[in-house]
Coordinates of C-alpha atoms in Angstrom, one line a residue:
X1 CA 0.0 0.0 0.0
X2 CA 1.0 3.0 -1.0
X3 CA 1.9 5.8 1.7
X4 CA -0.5 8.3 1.8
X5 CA 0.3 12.1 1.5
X6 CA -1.4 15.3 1.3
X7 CA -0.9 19.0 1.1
X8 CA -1.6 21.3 4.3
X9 CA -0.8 24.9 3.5
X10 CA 1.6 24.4 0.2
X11 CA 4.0 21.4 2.8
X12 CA 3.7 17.9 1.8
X13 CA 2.1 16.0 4.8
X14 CA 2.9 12.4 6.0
X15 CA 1.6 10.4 8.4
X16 CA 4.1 9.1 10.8
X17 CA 4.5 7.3 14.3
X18 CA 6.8 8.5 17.0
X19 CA 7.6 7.4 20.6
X20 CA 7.5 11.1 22.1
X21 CA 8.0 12.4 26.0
X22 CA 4.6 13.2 26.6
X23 CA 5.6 15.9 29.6
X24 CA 7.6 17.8 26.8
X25 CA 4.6 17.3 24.0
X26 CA 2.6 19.1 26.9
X27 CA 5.1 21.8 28.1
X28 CA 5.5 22.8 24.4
X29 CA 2.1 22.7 23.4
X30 CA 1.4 25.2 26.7
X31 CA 4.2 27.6 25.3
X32 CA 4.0 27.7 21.6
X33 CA 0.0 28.4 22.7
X34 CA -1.5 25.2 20.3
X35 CA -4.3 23.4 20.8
X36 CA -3.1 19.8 19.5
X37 CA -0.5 17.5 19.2
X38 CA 0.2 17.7 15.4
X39 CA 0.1 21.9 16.0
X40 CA 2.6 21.6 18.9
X41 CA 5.2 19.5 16.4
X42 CA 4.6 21.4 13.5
X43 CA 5.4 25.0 15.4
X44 CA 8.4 23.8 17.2
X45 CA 9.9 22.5 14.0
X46 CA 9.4 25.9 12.7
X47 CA 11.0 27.7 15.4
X48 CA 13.7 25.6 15.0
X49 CA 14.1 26.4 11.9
X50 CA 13.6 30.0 12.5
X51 CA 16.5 29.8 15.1
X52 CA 18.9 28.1 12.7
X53 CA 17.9 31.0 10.2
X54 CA 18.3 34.2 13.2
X55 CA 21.9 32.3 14.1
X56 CA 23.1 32.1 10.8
X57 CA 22.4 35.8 10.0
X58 CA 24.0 37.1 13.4
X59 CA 27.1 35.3 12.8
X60 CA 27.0 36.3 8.9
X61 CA 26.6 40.0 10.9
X62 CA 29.6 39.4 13.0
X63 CA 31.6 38.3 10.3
X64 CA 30.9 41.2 8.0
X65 CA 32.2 43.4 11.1
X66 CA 34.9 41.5 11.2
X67 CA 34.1 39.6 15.0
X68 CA 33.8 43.4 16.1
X69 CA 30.2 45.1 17.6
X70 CA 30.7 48.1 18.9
X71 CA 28.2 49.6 21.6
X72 CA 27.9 53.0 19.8
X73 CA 25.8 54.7 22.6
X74 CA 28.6 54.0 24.8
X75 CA 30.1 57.1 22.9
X76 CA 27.4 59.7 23.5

C-alpha cells in the first residue's frame, strides 16, 4: 500500500509514528500556545528552523564586522 500524503498549507504531509516524551509534548504545546499535538510539532519545527535561520544571519553580521560590535551609545 501506497503511503499516503497530502498538502496542508503548500507542505507535503505524512503520516508518521513516534515514541515522544509526553511531559515535553505538553510543556511545548502550553508555550508555543496550540491546541493539539500535530500543532505543537509542526510550530516547534518551525522555530527551530527560524533559530537556525536568526543564528546564521548574526554570525553572517559578526563576520561582515569582522568579530567586532561596537556599543555605539557607549560614545554619546
Amino acid at each position: 500500500m501506497a503511503a499516503r500524503r497530502r498538502e496542508i498549507r503548500g507542505a507535503r504531509v505524512k503520516r508518521k509514528n513516534y515514541r515522544i516524551d509526553m511531559t515535553k509534548l505538553e510543556r511545548s504545546r502550553r508555550i508555543v500556545g496550540t491546541h493539539t499535538e500535530t500543532e505543537t510539532i509542526h510550530r516547534a519545527l518551525d522555530l527551530v528552523a527560524e533559530e537556525a535561520a536568526l543564528a546564521r544571519a548574526l554570525r553572517d553580521f559578526v563576520l561582515k564586522g569582522g568579530g567586532h560590535i561596537e556599543d555605539i551609545d557607549a560614545r554619546r
